[in-house]
XYZ file of C-alpha atoms in Angstrom:
578
model
C 11.380 -8.593 32.714
C 12.553 -9.387 29.203
C 10.033 -10.637 26.621
C 9.538 -10.725 22.860
C 6.609 -9.742 20.631
C 6.171 -10.665 16.971
C 4.496 -8.529 14.327
C 4.895 -7.596 10.665
C 8.202 -6.014 9.764
C 7.421 -3.286 7.223
C 10.805 -1.597 7.044
C 14.053 -3.445 7.624
C 16.881 -2.685 9.978
C 17.496 -2.546 13.719
C 16.719 0.220 16.202
C 17.722 0.232 19.852
C 16.292 2.854 22.163
C 13.848 3.871 24.848
C 10.106 3.608 24.328
C 7.911 6.680 24.094
C 4.229 5.766 24.384
C 1.537 7.686 22.538
C -2.131 7.573 23.433
C -5.053 8.266 21.142
C -8.724 8.964 21.544
C -11.056 6.004 21.472
C -14.109 5.578 19.267
C -16.034 4.263 22.281
C -18.091 7.284 23.338
C -21.089 7.952 25.546
C -24.570 8.462 24.140
C -26.994 10.876 25.749
C -30.017 12.892 24.704
C -29.672 16.648 24.203
C -32.672 18.778 25.291
C -34.317 20.544 22.335
C -33.264 24.006 23.494
C -29.560 22.899 23.498
C -29.472 21.305 20.025
C -28.247 24.473 18.335
C -25.432 24.840 20.852
C -24.426 21.198 20.381
C -24.276 21.700 16.616
C -22.069 24.745 17.137
C -19.798 22.692 19.416
C -19.441 20.144 16.626
C -18.683 22.884 14.063
C -16.036 24.341 16.367
C -14.339 20.941 16.670
C -14.232 20.615 12.875
C -12.673 24.083 12.622
C -10.111 23.175 15.294
C -9.019 20.035 13.448
C -8.923 21.890 10.136
C -6.609 24.460 11.721
C -4.431 21.646 13.098
C -3.996 20.249 9.610
C -3.118 23.679 8.224
C -0.482 24.055 10.929
C 0.878 20.573 10.271
C 1.121 21.288 6.541
C 3.280 24.306 7.279
C 5.478 22.429 9.758
C 6.543 19.642 7.415
C 10.355 19.651 7.632
C 12.323 20.693 4.581
C 13.474 17.649 2.682
C 10.831 15.387 4.227
C 9.482 12.617 1.958
C 6.658 13.673 -0.341
C 4.394 11.156 1.388
C 4.121 13.486 4.395
C 2.329 16.309 2.605
C 0.255 13.871 0.552
C -0.987 12.049 3.644
C -1.822 15.247 5.512
C -3.719 16.441 2.442
C -5.588 13.128 2.351
C -6.679 13.520 5.979
C -7.693 17.101 5.356
C -9.760 15.926 2.384
C -11.488 13.302 4.553
C -12.276 15.969 7.152
C -13.697 18.358 4.557
C -15.932 15.704 3.003
C -19.588 16.286 3.863
C -19.904 12.770 5.265
C -17.828 13.876 8.270
C -18.061 17.664 8.284
C -21.845 17.982 7.750
C -23.711 14.701 8.179
C -23.047 14.402 11.956
C -24.741 17.777 12.410
C -27.882 16.350 10.806
C -27.680 13.361 13.171
C -27.376 15.723 16.154
C -30.501 17.594 15.067
C -32.662 14.621 14.072
C -31.677 12.219 16.850
C -31.132 14.907 19.500
C -27.851 13.308 20.543
C -24.465 14.583 21.638
C -21.847 15.439 19.010
C -19.550 12.574 20.031
C -22.289 10.029 19.419
C -23.200 11.578 16.065
C -19.567 11.254 14.970
C -19.540 7.646 16.162
C -22.713 6.755 14.221
C -21.427 8.329 11.017
C -17.935 6.822 11.288
C -19.418 3.349 11.828
C -21.287 3.723 8.544
C -18.130 4.764 6.689
C -15.987 2.033 8.251
C -18.498 -0.652 7.273
C -18.024 0.381 3.639
C -14.245 0.136 3.932
C -14.470 -3.269 5.607
C -16.150 -4.605 2.482
C -13.232 -3.678 0.223
C -11.105 -6.629 -0.866
C -7.964 -4.766 -1.902
C -5.588 -4.555 1.074
C -4.272 -1.088 0.207
C -7.744 0.378 -0.109
C -9.125 -1.448 2.908
C -6.379 -0.021 5.117
C -7.494 3.470 4.172
C -10.271 2.878 6.732
C -7.597 3.702 9.294
C -7.375 7.197 7.822
C -11.059 7.715 8.596
C -10.517 6.414 12.151
C -7.576 8.757 12.671
C -9.496 11.806 11.465
C -12.438 10.877 13.682
C -10.055 10.514 16.633
C -8.833 14.046 16.052
C -12.401 15.367 16.009
C -13.153 13.548 19.278
C -10.012 15.003 20.831
C -11.078 18.473 19.759
C -14.523 17.922 21.290
C -12.912 16.869 24.571
C -10.392 19.693 24.546
C -7.378 17.349 24.364
C -4.260 18.536 22.487
C -3.580 16.820 19.186
C -0.049 15.909 20.144
C 2.091 15.753 23.262
C 5.840 15.833 22.549
C 8.111 13.245 24.150
C 10.203 14.041 27.187
C 13.692 15.368 26.615
C 16.205 12.821 25.396
C 19.970 12.659 25.342
C 22.506 12.026 22.618
C 23.315 8.531 23.852
C 19.874 6.959 23.562
C 17.444 7.019 20.647
C 13.688 7.065 21.153
C 11.252 4.571 19.663
C 7.627 5.497 19.177
C 5.108 2.981 20.562
C 1.453 3.500 19.626
C -1.753 1.623 19.101
C -1.908 3.268 15.673
C -0.415 6.325 13.991
C -1.807 8.855 11.568
C 0.243 10.665 8.919
C -0.347 13.896 10.834
C 1.206 12.294 13.914
C 4.215 11.203 11.911
C 4.796 14.705 10.552
C 5.142 15.967 14.100
C 7.103 12.958 15.321
C 9.619 13.508 12.523
C 10.782 16.678 14.260
C 11.800 14.621 17.282
C 13.978 12.203 15.290
C 12.495 8.906 16.386
C 14.584 5.912 15.426
C 11.599 3.632 14.817
C 7.821 3.304 14.824
C 5.998 0.288 16.272
C 2.226 -0.045 16.365
C -0.416 -2.533 17.435
C -2.423 -1.942 14.273
C -1.582 -1.731 10.585
C -0.294 -3.826 7.740
C 2.279 -3.681 4.984
C 0.307 -0.991 3.119
C -0.703 1.163 6.099
C 0.439 4.786 6.146
C 2.748 4.066 9.053
C 4.417 1.380 6.950
C 4.650 3.610 3.884
C 6.181 6.495 5.840
C 8.571 4.179 7.689
C 9.836 2.817 4.380
C 10.171 6.307 2.933
C 12.306 7.285 5.927
C 14.257 4.007 5.801
C 13.741 3.421 9.508
C 13.077 -0.027 11.037
C 9.421 -0.462 11.921
C 6.948 -3.140 12.964
C 3.144 -3.101 12.800
C 0.425 -5.549 13.905
C 2.037 -6.162 17.308
C -1.454 -6.198 18.888
C -0.459 -5.510 22.538
C 2.796 -3.546 22.423
C 1.160 -0.291 23.542
C -0.323 -2.156 26.510
C 2.751 -4.147 27.558
C 5.662 -1.760 26.946
C 6.366 0.871 29.614
C 7.445 4.472 29.066
C 11.229 4.769 28.867
C 11.804 1.005 28.707
C 14.779 -0.152 26.612
C 13.568 -1.999 23.524
C 15.048 -3.472 20.342
C 13.161 -3.270 17.041
C 14.199 -5.785 14.388
C 12.258 -4.527 11.385
C 13.680 -7.183 9.095
C 12.288 -10.063 11.165
C 9.287 -8.300 12.702
C 10.575 -8.916 16.238
C 10.314 -6.566 19.218
C 12.538 -7.361 22.224
C 11.624 -5.598 25.462
C 14.172 -5.089 28.260
C 16.936 -7.193 26.618
C 19.738 -8.676 28.715
C 23.353 -7.614 28.120
C 24.160 -10.516 25.818
C 21.161 -9.898 23.537
C 21.784 -6.157 23.572
C 25.428 -6.612 22.534
C 24.441 -8.958 19.715
C 21.879 -6.527 18.300
C 24.277 -3.614 18.571
C 26.652 -5.615 16.402
C 23.875 -6.421 13.930
C 22.829 -2.785 13.782
C 26.328 -1.671 12.793
C 26.521 -4.403 10.162
C 23.107 -3.477 8.744
C 24.082 0.192 8.500
C 27.234 -0.683 6.608
C 25.239 -2.879 4.221
C 22.687 -0.127 3.518
C 25.475 2.308 2.671
C 26.881 -0.224 0.271
C 23.491 -0.788 -1.381
C 22.968 2.956 -1.858
C 26.062 2.933 -4.033
C 24.323 0.549 -6.456
C 21.669 3.067 -7.485
C 23.113 3.774 -10.931
C 24.498 0.275 -11.500
C 22.571 -1.614 -14.220
C 20.780 -4.711 -12.918
C 22.668 -7.386 -14.842
C 23.326 -10.901 -13.580
C 26.798 -12.362 -13.230
C 26.342 -14.169 -16.560
C 25.179 -11.045 -18.424
C 21.374 -11.273 -18.265
C 19.743 -7.814 -18.066
C 16.904 -7.407 -15.564
C 14.426 -4.540 -15.216
C 13.655 -3.386 -11.662
C 10.630 -1.117 -11.492
C 8.737 0.424 -8.577
C 5.127 0.211 -7.414
C 3.622 3.567 -6.429
C 0.341 4.851 -5.018
C 0.862 8.599 -5.355
C 2.524 10.787 -8.008
C 4.884 12.027 -5.297
C 6.270 8.487 -4.917
C 8.212 8.912 -8.167
C 11.027 10.717 -6.341
C 11.628 7.752 -4.053
C 11.479 5.332 -6.977
C 14.202 7.212 -8.840
C 16.295 7.694 -5.695
C 16.373 3.925 -5.196
C 17.436 3.228 -8.770
C 14.153 2.016 -10.266
C 14.213 2.066 -14.055
C 10.473 2.501 -14.426
C 7.097 2.427 -12.712
C 5.728 -1.090 -13.006
C 2.475 -0.431 -11.165
C 0.830 2.920 -10.492
C -2.324 2.220 -8.498
C -4.798 4.835 -9.681
C -7.329 4.157 -6.897
C -6.039 6.954 -4.682
C -7.871 9.485 -6.856
C -11.202 7.833 -6.035
C -10.797 7.494 -2.269
C -12.463 9.341 0.594
C -14.514 11.769 -1.427
C -18.198 12.264 -2.146
C -17.574 13.396 -5.719
C -15.660 11.621 -8.472
C -12.446 12.867 -10.068
C -13.175 14.187 -13.507
C -11.138 13.409 -16.589
C -8.919 16.488 -16.297
C -8.010 15.804 -12.659
C -7.026 12.244 -13.533
C -5.113 13.377 -16.600
C -3.008 15.828 -14.594
C -2.061 13.115 -12.095
C -1.106 10.597 -14.788
C 0.752 13.185 -16.855
C 2.786 14.320 -13.846
C 4.087 10.788 -13.317
C 4.822 10.260 -17.009
C 6.776 13.516 -17.242
C 8.638 12.953 -13.973
C 9.900 9.587 -15.258
C 11.355 11.387 -18.291
C 10.819 8.662 -20.887
C 11.204 5.666 -18.580
C 8.261 3.223 -18.697
C 5.194 3.964 -16.590
C 2.476 1.329 -16.221
C -0.787 2.710 -14.826
C -3.428 0.287 -13.594
C -7.067 1.236 -14.085
C -8.872 1.583 -10.796
C -9.143 -1.614 -8.792
C -11.996 -0.872 -6.415
C -14.118 -3.422 -4.590
C -17.863 -3.807 -4.143
C -18.099 -0.784 -1.884
C -20.282 1.637 -3.861
C -22.803 3.831 -2.120
C -26.496 3.206 -2.658
C -26.919 6.269 -4.851
C -24.588 4.608 -7.376
C -26.915 1.652 -7.573
C -24.589 -0.925 -6.041
C -24.648 -2.850 -2.801
C -21.975 -4.760 -0.973
C -22.063 -8.448 -1.820
C -21.822 -11.278 0.662
C -18.265 -11.984 -0.521
C -16.588 -8.863 -1.950
C -13.479 -10.832 -2.941
C -15.567 -12.713 -5.482
C -17.968 -9.915 -6.282
C -18.150 -6.693 -8.247
C -14.620 -5.306 -8.271
C -11.817 -4.140 -10.585
C -12.600 -4.604 -14.300
C -15.993 -6.128 -13.467
C -16.981 -2.868 -11.823
C -15.456 -0.814 -14.655
C -17.495 -2.668 -17.266
C -20.726 -1.933 -15.377
C -19.801 1.768 -15.294
C -18.714 2.417 -18.910
C -18.967 6.211 -18.736
C -16.818 6.414 -15.616
C -14.367 3.928 -17.122
C -14.250 5.864 -20.411
C -13.362 8.993 -18.478
C -10.365 7.242 -16.949
C -9.333 5.666 -20.264
C -9.406 9.057 -21.992
C -7.274 10.546 -19.205
C -4.766 7.690 -19.496
C -4.588 7.976 -23.274
C -4.077 11.745 -23.075
C -1.237 11.211 -20.586
C 0.416 8.737 -22.961
C 1.324 11.713 -25.170
C 3.671 12.968 -22.448
C 5.672 9.852 -21.651
C 6.156 6.129 -22.018
C 2.763 5.116 -20.598
C 1.165 1.663 -20.670
C -2.329 0.765 -19.432
C -2.831 -2.224 -17.142
C -6.241 -3.833 -16.570
C -6.848 -5.645 -13.253
C -8.661 -8.939 -12.685
C -9.405 -9.887 -16.278
C -10.535 -13.520 -16.358
C -12.033 -14.229 -19.770
C -11.881 -13.493 -23.480
C -15.178 -11.596 -23.373
C -13.869 -9.249 -20.679
C -10.769 -8.577 -22.779
C -12.908 -7.834 -25.831
C -15.235 -5.490 -23.928
C -12.238 -3.640 -22.474
C -10.539 -3.245 -25.851
C -13.795 -1.998 -27.368
C -14.062 0.699 -24.697
C -10.437 1.690 -25.290
C -11.224 1.971 -29.009
C -14.209 4.201 -28.162
C -11.990 6.388 -25.993
C -9.462 6.701 -28.805
C -12.179 7.575 -31.322
C -13.563 10.313 -29.072
C -10.079 11.826 -28.692
C -9.618 11.667 -32.459
C -12.907 13.534 -32.932
C -11.649 16.263 -30.610
C -8.159 16.212 -32.155
C -6.551 15.542 -28.784
C -3.117 13.887 -29.141
C -2.256 10.513 -27.601
C 0.066 7.600 -28.295
C -1.810 5.519 -30.840
C 0.413 2.535 -30.061
C -0.059 2.659 -26.283
C 0.415 -0.820 -24.854
C -2.505 -2.548 -23.140
C -1.794 -5.280 -20.620
C -3.545 -7.500 -18.102
C -2.943 -8.382 -14.496
C -2.767 -12.155 -14.154
C -4.209 -12.604 -10.696
C -7.188 -14.894 -11.260
C -6.330 -18.608 -11.634
C -8.663 -18.828 -14.648
C -6.490 -16.276 -16.463
C -3.317 -18.204 -15.654
C -4.838 -21.461 -16.873
C -6.304 -19.955 -20.064
C -3.330 -17.743 -20.861
C -3.275 -18.219 -24.641
C -6.116 -15.769 -25.272
C -4.341 -13.152 -23.145
C -1.132 -13.669 -25.087
C -2.967 -13.251 -28.417
C -4.975 -10.160 -27.583
C -2.770 -8.109 -25.241
C 0.641 -6.468 -25.372
C 2.034 -7.471 -21.979
C 1.204 -9.294 -18.739
C 1.772 -8.451 -15.085
C 1.566 -11.220 -12.481
C -0.281 -10.018 -9.390
C 0.921 -12.649 -6.952
C -0.958 -11.277 -3.938
C -4.385 -12.111 -5.342
C -3.180 -15.046 -7.424
C -1.979 -16.798 -4.262
C -5.089 -15.803 -2.332
C -7.506 -17.089 -4.944
C -5.541 -20.238 -5.773
C -5.202 -21.306 -2.137
C -8.711 -20.094 -1.204
C -7.590 -18.021 1.775
C -8.108 -14.455 2.923
C -4.710 -12.844 3.498
C -6.259 -10.370 5.918
C -7.786 -13.109 8.082
C -5.237 -13.838 10.805
C -6.772 -17.250 11.479
C -5.724 -18.518 8.034
C -2.903 -16.104 7.107
C -0.331 -18.799 7.905
C -1.609 -20.733 4.868
C -0.557 -17.922 2.529
C 2.457 -19.613 0.928
C 4.224 -18.417 -2.241
C 6.203 -21.685 -2.230
C 3.096 -23.845 -2.493
C 3.636 -26.230 -5.440
C 0.459 -24.978 -7.120
C 1.691 -21.380 -6.960
C 5.135 -22.253 -8.291
C 3.535 -24.226 -11.135
C 1.208 -21.355 -12.084
C 3.906 -18.677 -11.905
C 6.372 -20.813 -13.842
C 3.783 -21.579 -16.503
C 2.849 -17.920 -16.965
C 6.471 -16.837 -17.354
C 7.405 -19.718 -19.650
C 4.439 -19.301 -22.001
C 4.769 -15.506 -22.128
C 8.489 -15.727 -22.903
C 7.830 -18.307 -25.614
C 5.182 -16.057 -27.189
C 7.471 -13.026 -26.988
C 5.022 -11.150 -24.759
C 6.676 -9.124 -21.960
C 5.759 -10.349 -18.483
C 6.335 -8.511 -15.192
C 5.682 -9.520 -11.597
C 4.270 -6.744 -9.404
C 3.101 -8.597 -6.295
C 4.906 -8.982 -2.981
C 6.909 -11.919 -4.335
C 8.773 -9.533 -6.627
C 10.206 -7.582 -3.696
C 11.061 -10.620 -1.555
C 14.832 -11.037 -1.797
C 14.578 -14.677 -0.703
C 12.645 -15.374 -3.920
C 14.687 -13.263 -6.372
C 16.974 -16.081 -7.482
C 14.096 -18.523 -7.801
C 12.197 -16.097 -10.040
C 15.302 -15.507 -12.142
C 15.626 -19.282 -12.518
C 11.994 -19.449 -13.668
C 12.782 -16.926 -16.398
C 11.410 -13.698 -14.933
C 13.285 -10.650 -16.191
C 10.966 -7.809 -15.121
C 10.288 -7.124 -11.437
C 8.159 -4.367 -9.883
C 8.109 -3.722 -6.126
C 8.048 -1.074 -3.434
C 10.856 1.361 -4.171
C 12.615 0.608 -0.878
C 13.145 -3.009 -1.971
C 14.847 -2.178 -5.283
C 18.441 -1.951 -3.928
C 18.150 -5.273 -2.078
C 16.738 -7.080 -5.094
C 19.367 -5.499 -7.340
C 22.120 -6.857 -5.119
C 20.665 -10.349 -5.501
C 20.535 -9.925 -9.274
C 24.132 -8.744 -9.520
C 25.409 -11.826 -7.686
C 23.179 -14.332 -9.484
C 23.952 -16.679 -12.373
C 20.653 -16.871 -14.234
C 21.717 -19.825 -16.375
C 22.783 -21.948 -13.418
C 19.627 -21.028 -11.494
C 17.416 -22.595 -14.165
C 18.447 -26.086 -13.090
C 17.805 -25.323 -9.425
C 14.393 -23.844 -10.257
C 13.386 -26.960 -12.211
C 14.306 -29.067 -9.187
C 11.999 -26.969 -6.999
C 9.144 -27.357 -9.491
C 9.379 -31.134 -9.128
C 9.238 -30.975 -5.318
C 6.026 -31.073 -3.312
C 7.081 -31.400 0.322
C 7.097 -27.974 2.086
C 10.198 -28.807 4.111
C 12.114 -29.900 1.022
C 11.006 -26.790 -0.884
C 12.364 -24.537 1.853
C 15.597 -26.522 1.934
C 16.009 -26.221 -1.836
C 15.314 -22.471 -1.669
C 17.922 -22.043 1.068
C 20.427 -23.945 -1.038
C 19.604 -21.753 -4.047
C 20.255 -18.634 -1.949
C 23.555 -19.889 -0.572
C 26.752 -18.075 -1.659
C 27.744 -20.852 -4.089
C 24.986 -19.782 -6.507
């Protein structure tokens, strides 16, 4: 029987093939008491499972195919780091001994504690790293039960591709699946920043996440269609639908080949307006993909990855090496590194507790200013890296003049300490602010006076302005970049920054949405930063746009308030006549 499921398309394109279902261990485990004389043996069983999983990761690291995206090795290393952390490799043994419980239950108790901390994180990218903990725990449970880490798919033929269907996928899974040339990944879990999404985009294969019940409803070997552009999964299509999607697949492939040819073409509008298209990255290894897609800079390097899933903190030298590697790899092109944007998720030994509402609590620059020594360590590392490339420093979630002043004072202290040690750095390094809090957008003049550049973080700006949680499915439909209040704020930021001669970039999801490219050009935006995979699509929109003519259309949209009319005006703006 044919039916359709809707999820989140995280990598565009169309795949047609037969489903291969993958099962994973569950975190629902039995709890039973271990007799005192068997505690030592139970602890040894736990240790053996840890060693088994560690060996699996070592094997996976060596089996990464030549030419595979850098994300593969980075993600496997991340999972290996989670496994080696004492919170998973040692603490469950203490639980076994003190509570006299089975190893599976000890793992469950400890993972619940870790996952509760991740659930309190506001930032979507960081919050989805909880899935990495789940996936490592699943591997430990499999090792305890004696299950193999991976079962390869049945043999396939040249005529039909295979599409991976799973409740969730780990990076380690994907490394092995890569060897079987799957045409697509679809999962019940995940979001736009999940590892499955990141890997799918790096491979340029159509993929959908957040399908909820695909693993339950799709049968092994069933013919399915994955429309990654629209987030639609079609199961058991009829001949008419199948023929239509086969046609679309051929057309999409031809279009991607055409876009690849634009890599070295400057992003200049039809009427001669130059536009900068930069990439957002999470890992130093992402630079290769950014350059391959024609990005002319790194507009947002999220530094949080250095602080994740570890009991210790990265010291100044470790941070410096990471930042320097990106600066040198970009070979003089601009690199904007954001100071760590962590939420209110600190462990008790750090003196912090999770607030009732982490989104409005101690996070980003607020957290940095309460931890001046830790923040100074990062600032020194960033300044040192500025000696090796065109580095700028971006501060997240600034909302007031006093926060700006405190931040600049700490940067001055970091510079003075480097001067005392005669360590070189760029004395004119640019300091900028994310504009993601409505208060910052409404009181922009002080930001324009005191800082060198601005970067509009539309994800949080929309969330805070409309008072909705993007991760809450019950209100996610209210997340609307075309809301009149959002358009007014974004337009005002761009207009006032341009008038003051202060560079302004957009680094949120809006920047990589090709349906909004012409609107943003009409509002005066000239610097975009997005996931590297979106750069060719946005560039194509820029090349066919007339920025001057789009200004009139953008002003018309700013005067509109009805949602239906706004969508109609946007469609008209994106029509071929513009």
